[in-house]
mmCIF file of C-alpha atoms and ligand atoms in Angstrom:
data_model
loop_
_atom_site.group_PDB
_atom_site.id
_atom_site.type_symbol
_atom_site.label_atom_id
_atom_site.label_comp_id
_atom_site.label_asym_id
_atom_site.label_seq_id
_atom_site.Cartn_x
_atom_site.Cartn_y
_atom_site.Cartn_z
ATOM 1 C CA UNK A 69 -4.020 9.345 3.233
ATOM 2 C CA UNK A 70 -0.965 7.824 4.251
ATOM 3 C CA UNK A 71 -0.915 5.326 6.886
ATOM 4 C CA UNK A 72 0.535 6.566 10.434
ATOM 5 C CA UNK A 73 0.078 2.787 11.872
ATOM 6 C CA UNK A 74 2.717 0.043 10.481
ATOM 7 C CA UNK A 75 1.282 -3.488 10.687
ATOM 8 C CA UNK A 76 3.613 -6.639 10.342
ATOM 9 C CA UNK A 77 2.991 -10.471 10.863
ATOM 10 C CA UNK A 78 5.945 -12.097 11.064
ATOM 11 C CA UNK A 79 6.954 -15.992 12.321
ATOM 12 C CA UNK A 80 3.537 -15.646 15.087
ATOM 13 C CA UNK A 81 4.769 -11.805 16.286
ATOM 14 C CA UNK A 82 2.331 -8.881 15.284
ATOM 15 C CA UNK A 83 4.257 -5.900 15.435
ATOM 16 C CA UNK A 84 2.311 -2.305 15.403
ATOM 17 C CA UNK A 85 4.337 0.541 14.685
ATOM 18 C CA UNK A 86 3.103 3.917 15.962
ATOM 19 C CA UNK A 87 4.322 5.688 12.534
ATOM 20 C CA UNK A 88 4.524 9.715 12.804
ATOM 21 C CA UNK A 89 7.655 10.074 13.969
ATOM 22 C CA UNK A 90 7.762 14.030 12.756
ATOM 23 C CA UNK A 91 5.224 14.467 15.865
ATOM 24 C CA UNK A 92 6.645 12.053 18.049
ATOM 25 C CA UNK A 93 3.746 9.676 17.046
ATOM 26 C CA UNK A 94 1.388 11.957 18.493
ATOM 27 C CA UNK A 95 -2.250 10.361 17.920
ATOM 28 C CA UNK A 96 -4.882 11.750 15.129
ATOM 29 C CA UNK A 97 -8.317 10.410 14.773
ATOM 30 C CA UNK A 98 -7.239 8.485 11.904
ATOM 31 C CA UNK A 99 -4.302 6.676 13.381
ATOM 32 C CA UNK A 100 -6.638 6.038 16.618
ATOM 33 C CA UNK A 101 -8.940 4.372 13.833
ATOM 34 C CA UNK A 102 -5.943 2.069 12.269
ATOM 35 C CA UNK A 103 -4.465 1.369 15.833
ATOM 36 C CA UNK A 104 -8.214 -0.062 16.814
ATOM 37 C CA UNK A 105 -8.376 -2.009 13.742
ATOM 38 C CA UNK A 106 -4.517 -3.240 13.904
ATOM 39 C CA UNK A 107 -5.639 -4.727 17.374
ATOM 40 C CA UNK A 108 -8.168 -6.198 15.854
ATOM 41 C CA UNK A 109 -6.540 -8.129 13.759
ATOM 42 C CA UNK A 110 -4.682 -9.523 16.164
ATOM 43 C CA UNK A 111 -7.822 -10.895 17.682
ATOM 44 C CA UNK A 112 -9.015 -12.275 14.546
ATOM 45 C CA UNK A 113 -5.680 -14.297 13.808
ATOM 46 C CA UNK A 114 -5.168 -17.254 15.637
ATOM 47 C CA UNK A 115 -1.367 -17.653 13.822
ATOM 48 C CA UNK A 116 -0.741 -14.530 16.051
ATOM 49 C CA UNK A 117 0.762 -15.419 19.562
ATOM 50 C CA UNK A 118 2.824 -11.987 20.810
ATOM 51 C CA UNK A 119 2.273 -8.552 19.584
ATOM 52 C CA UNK A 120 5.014 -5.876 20.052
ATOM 53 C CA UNK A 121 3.879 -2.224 20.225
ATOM 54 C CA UNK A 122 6.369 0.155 20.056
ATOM 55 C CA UNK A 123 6.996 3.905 17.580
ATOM 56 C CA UNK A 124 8.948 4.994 14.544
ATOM 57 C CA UNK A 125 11.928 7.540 15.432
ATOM 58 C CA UNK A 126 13.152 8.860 18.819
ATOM 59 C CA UNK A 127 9.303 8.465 20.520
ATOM 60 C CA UNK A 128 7.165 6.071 21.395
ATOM 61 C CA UNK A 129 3.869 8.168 21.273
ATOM 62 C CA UNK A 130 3.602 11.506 22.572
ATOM 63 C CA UNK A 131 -0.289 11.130 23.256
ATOM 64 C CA UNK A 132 -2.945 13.305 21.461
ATOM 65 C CA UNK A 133 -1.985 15.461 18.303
ATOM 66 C CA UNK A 134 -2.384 18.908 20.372
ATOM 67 C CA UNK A 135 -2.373 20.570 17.129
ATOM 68 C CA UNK A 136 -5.666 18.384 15.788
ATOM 69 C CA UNK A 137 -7.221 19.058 18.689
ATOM 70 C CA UNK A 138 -7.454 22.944 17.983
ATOM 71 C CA UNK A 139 -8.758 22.181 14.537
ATOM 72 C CA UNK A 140 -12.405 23.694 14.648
ATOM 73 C CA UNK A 141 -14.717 20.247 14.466
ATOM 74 C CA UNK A 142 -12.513 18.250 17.159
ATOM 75 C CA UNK A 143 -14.468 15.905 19.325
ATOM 76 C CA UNK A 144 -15.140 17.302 22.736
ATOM 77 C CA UNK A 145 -12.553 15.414 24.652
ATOM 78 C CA UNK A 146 -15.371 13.102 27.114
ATOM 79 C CA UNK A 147 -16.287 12.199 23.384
ATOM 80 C CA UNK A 148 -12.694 11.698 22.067
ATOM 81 C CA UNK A 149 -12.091 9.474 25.122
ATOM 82 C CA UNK A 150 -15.393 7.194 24.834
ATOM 83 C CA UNK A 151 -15.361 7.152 21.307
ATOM 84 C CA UNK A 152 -11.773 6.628 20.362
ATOM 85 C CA UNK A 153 -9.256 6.269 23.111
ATOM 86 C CA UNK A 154 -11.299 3.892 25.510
ATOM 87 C CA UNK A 155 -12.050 0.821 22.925
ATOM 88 C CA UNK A 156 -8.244 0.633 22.113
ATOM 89 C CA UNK A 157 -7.808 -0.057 25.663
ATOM 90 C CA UNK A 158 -9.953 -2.255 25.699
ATOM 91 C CA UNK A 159 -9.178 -3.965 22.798
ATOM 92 C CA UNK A 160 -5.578 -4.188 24.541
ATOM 93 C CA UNK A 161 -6.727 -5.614 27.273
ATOM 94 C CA UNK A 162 -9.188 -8.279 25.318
ATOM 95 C CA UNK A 163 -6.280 -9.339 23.379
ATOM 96 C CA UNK A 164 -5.874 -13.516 24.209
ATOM 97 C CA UNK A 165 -2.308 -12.536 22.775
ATOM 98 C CA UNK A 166 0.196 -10.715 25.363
ATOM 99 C CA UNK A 167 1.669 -7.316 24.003
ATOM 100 C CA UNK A 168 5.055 -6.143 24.879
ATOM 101 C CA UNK A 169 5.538 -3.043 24.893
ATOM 102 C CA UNK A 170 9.176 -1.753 23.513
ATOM 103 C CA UNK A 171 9.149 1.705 24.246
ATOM 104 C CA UNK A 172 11.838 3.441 22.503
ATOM 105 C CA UNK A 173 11.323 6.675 23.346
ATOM 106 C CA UNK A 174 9.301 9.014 25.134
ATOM 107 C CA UNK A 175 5.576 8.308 26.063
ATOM 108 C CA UNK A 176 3.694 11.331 27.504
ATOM 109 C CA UNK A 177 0.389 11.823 28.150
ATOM 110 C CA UNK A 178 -2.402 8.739 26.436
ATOM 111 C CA UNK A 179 1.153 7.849 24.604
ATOM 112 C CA UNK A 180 2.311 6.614 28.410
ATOM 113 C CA UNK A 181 -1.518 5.108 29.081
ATOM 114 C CA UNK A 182 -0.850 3.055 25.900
ATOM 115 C CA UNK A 183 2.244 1.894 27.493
ATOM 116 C CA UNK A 184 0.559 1.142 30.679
ATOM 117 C CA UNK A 185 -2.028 -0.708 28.815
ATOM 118 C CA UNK A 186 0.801 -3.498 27.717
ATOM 119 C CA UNK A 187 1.389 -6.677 29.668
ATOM 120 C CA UNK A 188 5.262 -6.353 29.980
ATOM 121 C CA UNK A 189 7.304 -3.668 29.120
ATOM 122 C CA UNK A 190 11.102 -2.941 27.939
ATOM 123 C CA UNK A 191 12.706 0.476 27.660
ATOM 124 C CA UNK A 192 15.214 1.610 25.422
ATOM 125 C CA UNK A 193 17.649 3.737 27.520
ATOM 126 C CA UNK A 194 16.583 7.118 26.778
ATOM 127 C CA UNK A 195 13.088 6.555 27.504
ATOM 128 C CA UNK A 196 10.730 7.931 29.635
ATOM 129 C CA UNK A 197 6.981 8.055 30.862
ATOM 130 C CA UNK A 198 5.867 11.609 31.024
ATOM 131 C CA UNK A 199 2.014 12.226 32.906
ATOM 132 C CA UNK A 200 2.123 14.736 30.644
ATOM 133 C CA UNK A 201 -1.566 15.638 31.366
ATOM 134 C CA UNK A 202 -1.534 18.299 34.244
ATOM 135 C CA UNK A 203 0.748 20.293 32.457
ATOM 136 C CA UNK A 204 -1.708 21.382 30.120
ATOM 137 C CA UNK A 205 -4.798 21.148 32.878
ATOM 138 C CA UNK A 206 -5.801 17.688 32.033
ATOM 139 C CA UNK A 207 -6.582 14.873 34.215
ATOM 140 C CA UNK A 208 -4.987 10.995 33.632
ATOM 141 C CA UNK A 209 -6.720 9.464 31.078
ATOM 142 C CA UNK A 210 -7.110 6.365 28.837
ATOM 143 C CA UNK A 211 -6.651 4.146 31.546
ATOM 144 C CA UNK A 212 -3.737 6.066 33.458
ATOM 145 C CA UNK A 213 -5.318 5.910 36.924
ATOM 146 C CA UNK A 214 -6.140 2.542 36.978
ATOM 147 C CA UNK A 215 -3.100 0.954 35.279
ATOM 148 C CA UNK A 216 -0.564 3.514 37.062
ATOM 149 C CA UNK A 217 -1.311 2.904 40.810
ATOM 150 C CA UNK A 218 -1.082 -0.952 39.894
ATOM 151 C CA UNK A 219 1.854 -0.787 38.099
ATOM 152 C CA UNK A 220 4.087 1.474 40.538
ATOM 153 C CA UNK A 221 2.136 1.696 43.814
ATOM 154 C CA UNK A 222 -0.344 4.295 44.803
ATOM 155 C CA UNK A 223 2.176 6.749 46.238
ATOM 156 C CA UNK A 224 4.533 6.774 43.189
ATOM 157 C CA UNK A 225 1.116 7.405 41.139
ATOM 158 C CA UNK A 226 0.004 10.296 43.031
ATOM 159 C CA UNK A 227 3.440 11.940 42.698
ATOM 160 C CA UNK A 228 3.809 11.185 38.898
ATOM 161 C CA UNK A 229 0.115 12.540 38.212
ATOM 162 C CA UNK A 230 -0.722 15.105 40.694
ATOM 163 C CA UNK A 231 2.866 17.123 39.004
ATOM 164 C CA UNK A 232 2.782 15.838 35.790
ATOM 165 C CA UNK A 233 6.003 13.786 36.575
ATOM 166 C CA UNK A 234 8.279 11.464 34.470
ATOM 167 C CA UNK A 235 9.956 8.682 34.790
ATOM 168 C CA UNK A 236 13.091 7.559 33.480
ATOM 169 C CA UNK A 237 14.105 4.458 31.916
ATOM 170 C CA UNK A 238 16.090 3.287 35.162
ATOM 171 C CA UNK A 239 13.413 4.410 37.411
ATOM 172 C CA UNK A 240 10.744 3.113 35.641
ATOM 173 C CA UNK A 241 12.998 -0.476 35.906
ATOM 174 C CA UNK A 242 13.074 0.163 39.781
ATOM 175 C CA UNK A 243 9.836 0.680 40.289
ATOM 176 C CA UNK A 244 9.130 -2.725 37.892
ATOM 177 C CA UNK A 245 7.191 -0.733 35.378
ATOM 178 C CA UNK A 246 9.645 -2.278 33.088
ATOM 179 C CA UNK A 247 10.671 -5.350 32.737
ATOM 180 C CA UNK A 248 14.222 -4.160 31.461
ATOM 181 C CA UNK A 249 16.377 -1.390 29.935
ATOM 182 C CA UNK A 250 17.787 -2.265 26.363
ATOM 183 C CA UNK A 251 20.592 0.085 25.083
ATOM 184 C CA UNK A 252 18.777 2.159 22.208
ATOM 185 C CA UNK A 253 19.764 -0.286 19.448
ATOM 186 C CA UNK A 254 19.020 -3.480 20.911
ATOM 187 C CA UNK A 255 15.607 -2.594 22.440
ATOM 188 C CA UNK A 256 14.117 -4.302 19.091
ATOM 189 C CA UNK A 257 15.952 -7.403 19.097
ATOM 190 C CA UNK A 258 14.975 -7.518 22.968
ATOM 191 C CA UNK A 259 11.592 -7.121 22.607
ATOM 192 C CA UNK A 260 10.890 -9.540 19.270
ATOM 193 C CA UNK A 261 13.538 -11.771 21.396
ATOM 194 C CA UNK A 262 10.729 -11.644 24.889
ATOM 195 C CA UNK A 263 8.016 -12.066 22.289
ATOM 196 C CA UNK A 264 9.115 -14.509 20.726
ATOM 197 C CA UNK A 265 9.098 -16.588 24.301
ATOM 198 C CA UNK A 266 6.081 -16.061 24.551
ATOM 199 C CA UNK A 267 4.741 -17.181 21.271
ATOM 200 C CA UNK A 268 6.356 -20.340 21.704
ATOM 201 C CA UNK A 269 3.970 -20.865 25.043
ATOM 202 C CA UNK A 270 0.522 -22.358 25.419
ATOM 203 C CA UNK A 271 -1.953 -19.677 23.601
ATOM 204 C CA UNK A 272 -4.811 -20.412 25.667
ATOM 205 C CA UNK A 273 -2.672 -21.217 28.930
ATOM 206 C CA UNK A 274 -1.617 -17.346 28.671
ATOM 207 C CA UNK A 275 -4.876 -16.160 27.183
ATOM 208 C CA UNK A 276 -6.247 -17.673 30.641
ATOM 209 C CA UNK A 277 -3.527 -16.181 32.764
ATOM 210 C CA UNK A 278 -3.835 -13.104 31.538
ATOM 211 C CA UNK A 279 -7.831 -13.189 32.586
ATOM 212 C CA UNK A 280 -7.268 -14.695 35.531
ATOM 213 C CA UNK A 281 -4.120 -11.437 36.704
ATOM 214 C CA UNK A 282 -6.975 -8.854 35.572
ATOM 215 C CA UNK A 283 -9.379 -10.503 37.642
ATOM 216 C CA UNK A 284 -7.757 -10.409 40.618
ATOM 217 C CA UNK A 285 -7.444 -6.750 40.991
ATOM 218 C CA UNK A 286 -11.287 -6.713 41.761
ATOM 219 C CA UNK A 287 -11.916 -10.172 43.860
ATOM 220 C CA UNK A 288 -11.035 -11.304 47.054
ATOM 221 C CA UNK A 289 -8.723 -14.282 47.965
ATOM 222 C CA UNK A 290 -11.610 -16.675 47.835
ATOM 223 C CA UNK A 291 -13.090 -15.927 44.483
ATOM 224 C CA UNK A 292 -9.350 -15.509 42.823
ATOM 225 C CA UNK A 293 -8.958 -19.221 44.454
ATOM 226 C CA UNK A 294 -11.700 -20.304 42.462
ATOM 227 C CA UNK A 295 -11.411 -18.232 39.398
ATOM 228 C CA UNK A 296 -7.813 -20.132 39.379
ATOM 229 C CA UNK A 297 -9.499 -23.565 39.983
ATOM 230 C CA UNK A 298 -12.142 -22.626 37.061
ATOM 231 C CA UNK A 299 -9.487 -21.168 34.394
ATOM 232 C CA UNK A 300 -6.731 -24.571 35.191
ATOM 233 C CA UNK A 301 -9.740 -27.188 34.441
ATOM 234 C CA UNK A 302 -10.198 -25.553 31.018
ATOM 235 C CA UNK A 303 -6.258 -25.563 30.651
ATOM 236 C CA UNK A 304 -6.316 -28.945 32.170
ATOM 237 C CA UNK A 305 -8.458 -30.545 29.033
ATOM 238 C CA UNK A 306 -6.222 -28.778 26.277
ATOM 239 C CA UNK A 307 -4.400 -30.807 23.929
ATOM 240 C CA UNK A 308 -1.062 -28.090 24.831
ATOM 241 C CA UNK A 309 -1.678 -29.036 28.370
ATOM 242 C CA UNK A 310 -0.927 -33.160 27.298
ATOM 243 C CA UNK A 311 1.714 -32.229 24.924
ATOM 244 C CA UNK A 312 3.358 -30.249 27.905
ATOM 245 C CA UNK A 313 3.288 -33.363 30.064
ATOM 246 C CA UNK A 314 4.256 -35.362 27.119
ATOM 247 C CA UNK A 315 7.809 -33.271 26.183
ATOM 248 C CA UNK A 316 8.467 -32.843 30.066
ATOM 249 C CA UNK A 317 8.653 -36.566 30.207
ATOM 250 C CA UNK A 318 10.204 -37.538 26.728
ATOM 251 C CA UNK A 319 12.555 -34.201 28.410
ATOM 252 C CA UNK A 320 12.236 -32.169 25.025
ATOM 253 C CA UNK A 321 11.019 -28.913 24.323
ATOM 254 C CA UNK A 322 6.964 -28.562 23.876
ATOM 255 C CA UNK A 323 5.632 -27.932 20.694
ATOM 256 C CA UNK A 324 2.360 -25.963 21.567
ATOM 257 C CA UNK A 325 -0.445 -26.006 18.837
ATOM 258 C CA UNK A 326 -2.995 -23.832 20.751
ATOM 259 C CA UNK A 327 -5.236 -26.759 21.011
HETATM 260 O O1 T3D B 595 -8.769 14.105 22.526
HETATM 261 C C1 T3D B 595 -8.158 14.448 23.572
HETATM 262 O O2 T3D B 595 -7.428 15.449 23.603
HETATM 263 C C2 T3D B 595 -8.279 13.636 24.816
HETATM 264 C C3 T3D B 595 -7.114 12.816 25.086
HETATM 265 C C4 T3D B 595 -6.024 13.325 25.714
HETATM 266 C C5 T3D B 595 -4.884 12.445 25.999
HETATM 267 C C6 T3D B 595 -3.526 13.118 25.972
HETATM 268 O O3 T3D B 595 -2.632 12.489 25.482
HETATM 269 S S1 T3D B 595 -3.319 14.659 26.666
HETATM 270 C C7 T3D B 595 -1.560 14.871 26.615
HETATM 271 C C8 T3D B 595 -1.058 15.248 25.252
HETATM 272 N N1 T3D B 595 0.396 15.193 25.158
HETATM 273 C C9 T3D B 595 1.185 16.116 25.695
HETATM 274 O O4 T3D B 595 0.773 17.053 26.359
HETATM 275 C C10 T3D B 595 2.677 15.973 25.392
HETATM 276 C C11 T3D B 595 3.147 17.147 24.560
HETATM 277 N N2 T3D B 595 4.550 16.981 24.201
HETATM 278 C C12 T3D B 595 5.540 17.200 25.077
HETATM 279 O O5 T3D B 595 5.356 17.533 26.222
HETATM 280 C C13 T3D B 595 6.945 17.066 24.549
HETATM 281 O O6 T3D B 595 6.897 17.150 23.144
HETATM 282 C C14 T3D B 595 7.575 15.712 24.935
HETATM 283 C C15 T3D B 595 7.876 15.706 26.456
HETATM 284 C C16 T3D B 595 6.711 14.532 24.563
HETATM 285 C C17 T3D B 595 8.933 15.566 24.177
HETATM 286 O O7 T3D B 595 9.684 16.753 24.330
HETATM 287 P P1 T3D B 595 10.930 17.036 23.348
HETATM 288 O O8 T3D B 595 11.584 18.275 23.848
HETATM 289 O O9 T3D B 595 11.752 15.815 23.253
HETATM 290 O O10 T3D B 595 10.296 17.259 21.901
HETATM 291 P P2 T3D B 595 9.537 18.579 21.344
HETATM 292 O O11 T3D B 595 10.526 19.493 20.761
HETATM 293 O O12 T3D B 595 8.636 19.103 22.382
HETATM 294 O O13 T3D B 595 8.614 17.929 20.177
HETATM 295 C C18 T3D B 595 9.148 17.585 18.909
HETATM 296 C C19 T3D B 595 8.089 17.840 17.861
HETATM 297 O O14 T3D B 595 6.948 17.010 18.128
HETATM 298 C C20 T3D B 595 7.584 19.272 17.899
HETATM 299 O O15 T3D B 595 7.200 19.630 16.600
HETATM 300 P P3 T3D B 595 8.019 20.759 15.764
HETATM 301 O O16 T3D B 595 8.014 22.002 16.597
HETATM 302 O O17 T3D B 595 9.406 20.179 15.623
HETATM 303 O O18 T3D B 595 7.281 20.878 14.463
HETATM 304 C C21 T3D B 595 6.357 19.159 18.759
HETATM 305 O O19 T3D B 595 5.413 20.198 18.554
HETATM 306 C C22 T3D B 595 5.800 17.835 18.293
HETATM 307 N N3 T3D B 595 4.918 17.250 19.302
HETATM 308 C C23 T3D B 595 5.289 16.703 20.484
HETATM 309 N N4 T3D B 595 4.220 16.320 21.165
HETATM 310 C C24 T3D B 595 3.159 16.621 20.390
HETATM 311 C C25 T3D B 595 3.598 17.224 19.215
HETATM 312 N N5 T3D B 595 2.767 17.660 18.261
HETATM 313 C C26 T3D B 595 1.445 17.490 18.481
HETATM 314 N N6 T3D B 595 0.954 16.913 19.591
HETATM 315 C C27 T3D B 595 1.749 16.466 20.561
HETATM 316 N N7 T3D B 595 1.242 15.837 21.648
#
């Protein structure tokens, strides 16, 4: 079968293509399958230090093949969701390695969750987030009411998936969901560009960061205070954190090993 998830390595940058662009990327159990497995290769490889997630053709994932899921022998959905959707957001969110998402296109329905699921975003001008669920008498899933109220406030959240709402690229920038709007050609470039940043940091500096912001959405002040004094002693020992101090002082740029 051919493969509907395009995995690349290159220079430190994972990139993971959703690849069906015929269906707007919409997801089958198989490409659920290779997107699990193409996050966990990032996990496994250390020479990985940004992944980009984005889709092949004028989408970025239009969420679950509706067609498939008329096929006699499809999961019941609570099953689909445990089984399939819910460990790739995990995975996402277990990464050590921050994902950018460059959304190119639309993403409706567990195609927006995925989305969601990324550390930063950028938007190609035409895109948009579309809680595509109501509309067909679904409720939010694969994440979408957790991530959604954090990302753009609880009232924007209610709107968006009470009436199956979208967002546009510009709104979606106002509302900080994005991190910017790329005109539809450069969104690529933008996003290796904003990975590529982030490669060059401390792996296990951001790795810790990225623990210590998903933390804090379930501890009070106190225990983030500490969580932050915990995760900066184990930064403090790291080789990256000397060589830091080292090329602020010599004043040239750090050359982070992920030691
Ligand atoms: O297992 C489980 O079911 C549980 C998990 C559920 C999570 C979910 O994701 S539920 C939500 C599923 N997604 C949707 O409801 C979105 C459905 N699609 C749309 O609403 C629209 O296609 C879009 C707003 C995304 C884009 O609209 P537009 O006008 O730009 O494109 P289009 O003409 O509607 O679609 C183009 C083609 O893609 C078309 O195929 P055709 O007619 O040219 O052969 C269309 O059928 C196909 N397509 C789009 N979305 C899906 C899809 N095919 C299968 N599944 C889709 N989700």
């Amino acid at each position: 079968m051919a493969s509907s998830v395009r995995y690349e390595v290159d220079d430190a940058i994972a990139t993971i293509t959703l690849d069906r662009p015929g269906a707007l990327n919409a997801l089958t159990v198989p490409m659920k399958d290779e997107l699990l497995a193409a996050f966990r290769a990032v996990a496994r490889d250390r020479a990985v230090r940004a992944v980009v997630l984005t889709g092949a053709g004028r989408a970025f994932c239009a969420g679950q093949d509706l067609r498939e899921r008329l096929e006699p022998g499809a999961a019941p959905l609570a099953v689909e969701l445990r089984e399939r959707y819910n460990p790739i957001v995990a995975a996402m969110r277990a990464l050590d390695q921050p994902i950018v998402g460059a959304i190119n296109g639309v993403a409706a329905g567990a195609g927006a969750s995925l989305a969601f699921a990324c550390d930063i975003r950028l938007a190609a001008e035409g895109a948009s987030f579309v809680l595509a669920f109501g509309r067909i008498g679904l409720v939010p899933d694969s994440g979408a009411t957790w991530f959604l109220p954090r990302l753009v406030g609880p009232a924007k959240a209610a709107e968006l998936a009470l009436l199956g709402g979208s967002l546009s690229a510009a709104e979606a920038e106002r509302f900080g969901l994005v991190a910017g709007v790329s005109n539809g050609d450069a969104l690529a470039a933008d996003a290796r560009a904003l990975a590529g940043r982030l490669a060059g940091l401390a792996p296990r500096a951001l790795a810790l960061t990225k623990r210590a912001l998903q933390r804090s959405w379930s501890v009070d002040l106190d225990e983030a205070l500490e969580d932050e004094a915990l995760r900066q002693g184990i930064a403090g020992a790291t080789a990256d954190h000397a060589e830091g101090l080292a090329a602020f002082l010599e004043k040239r740029p750090p050359r982070f090993s992920g030691e």
